[in-house]
Coordinates of C-alpha atoms and ligand atoms in Angstrom, one line a residue:
X20 CA 53.6 -55.0 -15.0
X21 CA 54.5 -51.5 -13.9
X22 CA 53.9 -50.1 -17.4
X23 CA 50.5 -51.8 -17.7
X24 CA 49.2 -50.4 -14.4
X25 CA 50.3 -46.9 -15.6
X26 CA 48.3 -47.4 -18.8
X27 CA 45.3 -48.5 -16.8
X28 CA 45.4 -45.4 -14.6
X29 CA 45.8 -43.2 -17.7
X30 CA 42.8 -44.9 -19.4
X31 CA 40.6 -44.4 -16.3
X32 CA 41.5 -40.7 -16.0
X33 CA 40.9 -40.3 -19.7
X34 CA 37.5 -42.0 -19.6
X35 CA 36.6 -39.9 -16.5
X36 CA 37.6 -36.7 -18.2
X37 CA 35.7 -37.7 -21.3
X38 CA 32.5 -38.3 -19.3
X39 CA 32.8 -35.0 -17.4
X40 CA 33.5 -33.1 -20.6
X41 CA 30.5 -34.6 -22.2
X42 CA 28.2 -33.8 -19.3
X43 CA 29.6 -30.3 -19.2
X44 CA 28.8 -29.8 -22.8
X45 CA 25.3 -31.3 -22.4
X46 CA 24.3 -29.2 -19.4
X47 CA 26.1 -26.1 -20.8
X48 CA 23.9 -26.2 -23.9
X49 CA 20.8 -26.8 -21.7
X50 CA 21.6 -23.8 -19.6
X51 CA 22.1 -21.7 -22.6
X52 CA 18.8 -22.9 -24.1
X53 CA 16.9 -22.0 -20.9
X54 CA 18.6 -18.6 -20.9
X55 CA 17.5 -18.0 -24.4
X56 CA 13.9 -18.9 -23.6
X57 CA 13.6 -16.6 -20.6
X58 CA 15.2 -13.7 -22.3
X59 CA 12.8 -14.2 -25.2
X60 CA 9.9 -14.3 -22.6
X61 CA 10.9 -11.0 -21.2
X62 CA 11.4 -9.4 -24.5
X63 CA 7.7 -10.0 -25.3
X64 CA 6.8 -7.2 -22.8
X65 CA 7.0 -3.9 -24.6
X66 CA 6.1 -1.8 -21.5
X67 CA 7.8 -2.1 -18.1
X68 CA 6.0 -0.3 -15.2
X69 CA 7.0 0.0 -11.6
X70 CA 4.6 0.1 -8.7
X71 CA 6.1 1.4 -5.5
X72 CA 4.0 0.6 -2.4
X73 CA 4.1 2.0 1.1
X74 CA 5.2 -1.3 2.5
X75 CA 5.3 -5.0 1.4
X76 CA 2.9 -7.3 3.1
X77 CA 0.4 -4.6 4.1
X78 CA -3.1 -5.9 3.4
X79 CA -4.4 -2.6 2.1
X80 CA -1.5 -2.4 -0.4
X81 CA -2.1 -6.0 -1.4
X82 CA -5.5 -4.9 -2.8
X83 CA -3.8 -2.1 -4.8
X84 CA -1.3 -4.6 -6.1
X85 CA -4.0 -7.1 -7.1
X86 CA -5.9 -4.4 -9.1
X87 CA -2.7 -3.3 -10.8
X88 CA -1.7 -6.8 -11.7
X89 CA -5.1 -7.5 -13.2
X90 CA -4.7 -4.6 -15.5
X91 CA -1.1 -5.4 -16.2
X92 CA -2.2 -8.9 -17.4
X93 CA -4.9 -7.2 -19.5
X94 CA -2.4 -5.0 -21.3
X95 CA 0.4 -7.6 -21.3
X96 CA 2.8 -5.2 -19.6
X97 CA 5.5 -6.0 -17.2
X98 CA 4.8 -4.8 -13.7
X99 CA 7.5 -4.6 -11.0
X100 CA 5.7 -4.3 -7.6
X101 CA 8.1 -3.3 -4.9
X102 CA 8.1 -1.6 -1.5
X103 CA 10.1 -1.5 1.7
X104 CA 9.5 -4.3 4.2
X105 CA 8.3 -1.6 6.7
X106 CA 7.1 1.8 5.7
X107 CA 10.2 4.0 5.2
X108 CA 10.0 7.1 3.0
X109 CA 13.8 7.2 2.5
X110 CA 13.8 3.7 1.2
X111 CA 10.9 4.5 -1.1
X112 CA 12.8 7.5 -2.5
X113 CA 15.8 5.3 -3.2
X114 CA 13.5 2.8 -5.0
X115 CA 12.0 5.5 -7.2
X116 CA 15.5 6.7 -8.1
X117 CA 16.6 3.2 -8.9
X118 CA 13.6 2.7 -11.2
X119 CA 14.3 5.9 -13.0
X120 CA 17.9 4.8 -13.6
X121 CA 16.7 1.4 -14.7
X122 CA 14.8 3.3 -17.4
X123 CA 11.4 1.8 -16.8
X124 CA 8.6 3.2 -19.0
X125 CA 6.5 4.6 -16.1
X126 CA 6.3 4.7 -12.3
X127 CA 3.2 4.4 -10.1
X128 CA 4.0 5.5 -6.6
X129 CA 2.6 6.7 -3.3
X130 CA 3.3 10.4 -3.0
X131 CA 5.9 11.3 -0.4
X132 CA 6.2 14.5 1.6
X133 CA 9.3 16.7 1.0
X134 CA 11.4 18.3 -1.7
X135 CA 13.3 15.1 -2.6
X136 CA 10.2 13.5 -4.0
X137 CA 9.4 16.4 -6.2
X138 CA 13.0 16.5 -7.4
X139 CA 12.8 12.8 -8.3
X140 CA 9.5 13.3 -10.1
X141 CA 11.1 16.1 -12.2
X142 CA 14.2 13.9 -12.9
X143 CA 11.8 11.1 -14.1
X144 CA 9.9 13.5 -16.3
X145 CA 13.2 14.8 -17.8
X146 CA 14.1 11.2 -18.6
X147 CA 10.7 10.6 -20.3
X148 CA 9.4 8.5 -17.4
X149 CA 5.8 9.6 -16.5
X150 CA 4.8 9.4 -12.8
X151 CA 1.3 8.5 -11.5
X152 CA 0.8 9.0 -7.8
X153 CA -1.5 6.5 -6.0
X154 CA -3.2 6.6 -2.6
X155 CA -1.4 9.8 -1.6
X156 CA -1.0 12.8 -3.9
X157 CA 1.7 15.5 -4.2
X158 CA -0.1 18.0 -6.5
X159 CA 2.8 20.4 -6.5
X160 CA 5.1 17.8 -8.2
X161 CA 5.3 17.2 -11.9
X162 CA 3.3 13.9 -11.6
X163 CA 1.0 13.4 -14.6
X164 CA -1.9 12.1 -12.6
X165 CA -3.2 11.1 -9.2
X166 CA -5.4 8.1 -8.6
X167 CA -7.0 7.5 -5.2
X168 CA -9.2 8.8 -2.5
X169 CA -9.8 12.6 -2.0
X170 CA -8.2 12.3 1.3
X171 CA -9.3 15.7 2.6
X172 CA -13.0 14.9 1.8
X173 CA -12.6 11.4 3.4
X174 CA -11.6 13.2 6.6
X175 CA -14.6 15.5 6.3
X176 CA -16.8 12.4 5.9
X177 CA -15.3 10.9 9.0
X178 CA -16.2 14.1 10.9
X179 CA -19.7 14.2 9.5
X180 CA -20.2 10.5 10.4
X181 CA -19.2 11.2 14.0
X182 CA -21.6 14.2 14.2
X183 CA -24.4 12.1 12.7
X184 CA -23.9 9.1 14.9
X185 CA -23.4 10.6 18.3
X186 CA -25.1 13.0 20.8
X187 CA -23.7 14.7 23.9
X188 CA -20.2 15.8 24.7
X189 CA -17.5 13.9 22.9
X190 CA -13.8 14.0 23.5
X191 CA -11.9 12.6 20.5
X192 CA -8.6 10.8 20.5
X193 CA -7.2 10.3 16.9
X194 CA -4.8 7.6 15.9
X195 CA -3.2 8.4 12.6
X196 CA -0.9 6.3 10.5
X197 CA 2.1 8.6 10.3
X198 CA 2.6 12.3 11.1
X199 CA 4.7 12.8 8.0
X200 CA 2.2 11.1 5.6
X201 CA 0.4 13.6 3.4
X202 CA -2.8 11.6 3.2
X203 CA -3.0 11.3 7.0
X204 CA -2.5 15.0 7.4
X205 CA -5.2 15.7 4.8
X206 CA -7.7 13.3 6.5
X207 CA -7.0 14.8 9.9
X208 CA -7.5 18.4 8.5
X209 CA -10.8 17.4 6.9
X210 CA -11.9 15.8 10.1
X211 CA -10.9 18.9 12.1
X212 CA -12.7 21.3 9.7
X213 CA -15.9 19.2 9.8
X214 CA -16.1 19.3 13.6
X215 CA -14.8 22.9 13.9
X216 CA -18.3 24.4 14.4
X217 CA -19.6 21.7 16.6
X218 CA -19.1 22.6 20.2
X219 CA -19.9 19.3 21.8
X220 CA -17.1 17.6 19.8
X221 CA -13.5 18.3 20.8
X222 CA -10.3 16.7 19.4
X223 CA -8.1 16.1 22.5
X224 CA -5.0 14.5 21.1
X225 CA -3.4 13.0 18.0
X226 CA -1.0 10.0 18.2
X227 CA 0.7 8.0 15.4
X228 CA 0.5 4.3 14.9
X229 CA 3.3 3.9 12.4
X230 CA 0.7 2.1 10.3
X231 CA 0.9 -1.1 12.4
X232 CA -1.7 -2.8 14.5
X233 CA 0.5 -3.0 17.5
X234 CA 1.4 0.7 17.1
X235 CA -2.3 1.6 17.1
X236 CA -2.8 -0.5 20.2
X237 CA 0.0 1.3 22.0
X238 CA -1.2 4.7 20.7
X239 CA -4.7 3.9 22.2
X240 CA -3.1 3.0 25.5
X241 CA -1.1 6.2 25.6
X242 CA -4.2 8.3 24.5
X243 CA -6.5 6.8 27.1
X244 CA -3.9 6.9 29.9
X245 CA -3.3 10.6 29.3
X246 CA -6.9 11.5 28.6
X247 CA -9.3 9.3 30.6
X248 CA -12.2 11.4 29.4
X249 CA -11.7 10.4 25.8
X250 CA -14.9 8.6 24.6
X251 CA -14.4 8.6 20.8
X252 CA -11.5 7.0 19.0
X253 CA -10.8 7.5 15.3
X254 CA -8.2 5.7 13.3
X255 CA -7.2 7.1 9.9
X256 CA -5.2 4.3 8.3
X257 CA -6.2 0.7 7.6
X258 CA -4.9 -1.1 10.7
X259 CA -5.7 1.6 13.2
X260 CA -9.3 0.6 14.0
X261 CA -8.3 -3.0 14.6
X262 CA -5.4 -1.8 16.9
X263 CA -7.7 0.6 18.8
X264 CA -10.2 -2.3 19.6
X265 CA -7.3 -4.4 20.8
X266 CA -6.0 -1.5 23.0
X267 CA -9.4 -1.0 24.6
X268 CA -9.8 -4.7 25.2
X269 CA -6.4 -5.0 26.8
X270 CA -7.1 -2.1 29.1
X271 CA -10.3 -3.8 30.1
X272 CA -12.3 -0.7 29.4
X273 CA -16.0 -1.2 28.8
X274 CA -17.0 2.4 28.5
X275 CA -18.8 2.1 25.2
X276 CA -16.3 4.3 23.2
X277 CA -17.5 5.3 19.8
X278 CA -14.9 3.9 17.3
X279 CA -14.5 5.1 13.8
X280 CA -12.1 3.3 11.5
X281 CA -10.7 3.6 8.0
X282 CA -10.9 0.9 5.3
X283 CA -12.6 -2.4 4.9
X284 CA -10.0 -5.0 5.6
X285 CA -11.7 -8.4 6.5
X286 CA -10.9 -8.0 10.2
X287 CA -12.4 -4.5 10.3
X288 CA -15.6 -5.9 8.8
X289 CA -15.6 -8.6 11.5
X290 CA -15.3 -6.0 14.2
X291 CA -18.1 -4.0 12.7
X292 CA -20.4 -7.0 12.8
X293 CA -19.4 -7.6 16.4
X294 CA -20.3 -4.0 17.1
X295 CA -16.8 -3.2 18.3
X296 CA -16.2 -0.7 15.5
X297 CA -19.1 1.6 14.9
X298 CA -18.4 2.8 11.4
X299 CA -15.6 2.8 8.8
X300 CA -14.7 5.0 5.9
X301 CA -14.6 3.0 2.7
X302 CA -11.7 3.3 0.2
X303 CA -11.3 1.3 -3.0
X304 CA -7.7 0.1 -3.2
X305 CA -8.3 -2.6 -5.9
X306 CA -9.9 0.0 -8.1
X307 CA -7.0 2.4 -7.4
X308 CA -4.5 -0.2 -8.7
X309 CA -6.6 -0.9 -11.8
X310 CA -7.2 2.8 -12.6
X311 CA -3.5 3.8 -12.0
X312 CA -2.4 1.2 -14.6
X313 CA -5.0 2.4 -17.0
X314 CA -3.8 6.0 -16.6
X315 CA -0.3 4.8 -17.2
X316 CA -1.2 3.1 -20.4
X317 CA -2.9 6.2 -21.7
X318 CA 0.3 8.1 -20.9
X319 CA 2.3 5.5 -22.8
X320 CA 0.1 6.0 -25.8
X321 CA 0.4 9.7 -25.6
X322 CA -3.2 10.3 -24.6
X323 CA -4.4 13.0 -22.3
X324 CA -5.2 12.1 -18.7
X325 CA -7.1 13.8 -15.9
X326 CA -4.7 15.2 -13.3
X327 CA -6.9 13.8 -10.5
X328 CA -8.8 10.6 -10.7
X329 CA -10.7 10.3 -7.4
X330 CA -12.0 6.9 -6.5
X331 CA -15.2 6.7 -4.4
X332 CA -15.4 7.0 -0.7
X333 CA -18.3 6.1 1.6
X334 CA -19.2 5.1 5.1
X335 CA -20.5 1.7 6.3
X336 CA -21.9 0.6 9.6
X337 CA -23.2 -2.7 11.0
X338 CA -26.2 -2.8 8.8
X339 CA -24.0 -2.8 5.7
X340 CA -22.0 -5.9 6.6
X341 CA -23.3 -9.5 6.6
X342 CA -21.1 -12.5 7.3
X343 CA -17.9 -10.7 6.7
X344 CA -19.0 -9.2 3.4
X345 CA -20.1 -5.7 2.6
X346 CA -23.7 -5.5 1.4
X347 CA -23.2 -1.9 0.5
X348 CA -20.2 0.3 -0.2
X349 CA -21.8 3.2 1.4
X350 CA -20.8 5.4 -1.5
X351 CA -21.8 9.0 -1.5
X352 CA -24.2 10.0 -4.3
Ligands
LIG13 C1 -3.9 4.5 3.7 C2 -2.5 4.1 3.2 C3 -1.8 3.3 4.2 C4 -2.6 2.2 4.8 C5 -1.8 1.6 6.0 C6 -4.6 3.3 4.3 O1 -5.8 3.8 4.9 O2 -4.6 5.0 2.6 O3 -1.8 5.2 2.8 O4 -0.6 2.8 3.7 O5 -3.8 2.7 5.3 O6 -2.3 0.4 6.4

């Protein structure tokens, strides 16, 4: 009796073991097969490009990403689109370094102020990794090409727009994305140069928004508290105009400020139609993404590229927007 029970237990254990072993083999092989397929999938990409954005989840950068992805599909290349959660130059520099060490075939990145960026670009070039700057340039680096707005000229255009659209004494408060962002500095310089000779227009103060809407709202609050005579507000990065309107509404000010924004995000267009934003400077982020990948492909094929590939800029006002859509890009001839 005792021996029989032992035999039964042994048989159960043995059958159990047999089943588990069988399952292990079956799923092991399956896993292996899946691995094989995915590796084969990746191997079909000959070129691996990294796109390093100012921040993830930013609507403006989303358009750049879309343009780049469209071209990546067109050329069948592998595109890694990455960026810090919130704009952070240090984190972006680390990402560039990581991509160079990962030995990607090329890097498209926003230009960053400071010597570390230039050192990394040189390191990339030494390692045979070409760099294309996008949206913000660092011409003194060894980057092969820049694709994006002529930021200084865009600032000049903002100044000229203000001159054309207004009369009488104007005190300007500027909300810029970041003090340390080169494109913001260039836009501001262009704006200052454009209004320099016009006595009735005076730039009173410049505050930064940290490229967030809430930051622009707070910046507007600060600006208007400190300078109640300010009657013009200009925002030089994509969410600044939206934040400025919010700030003015929260302060319950109905002084008919003239507001000049940057970019054509859907909410900016809405505010233009509602006559809360007077004009906005047009950039073409989708086009930038597309062109940057095209430049990179030329570099991969050993072709010559232009060192600067400016995308168009323009200005649009209420008459150029209908039901949330731009009816003109306001491009300059
Ligand atoms: C600028 C970008 C910036 C974005 C922020 C755009 O106007 O060109 O550099 O990241 O605004 O929302």
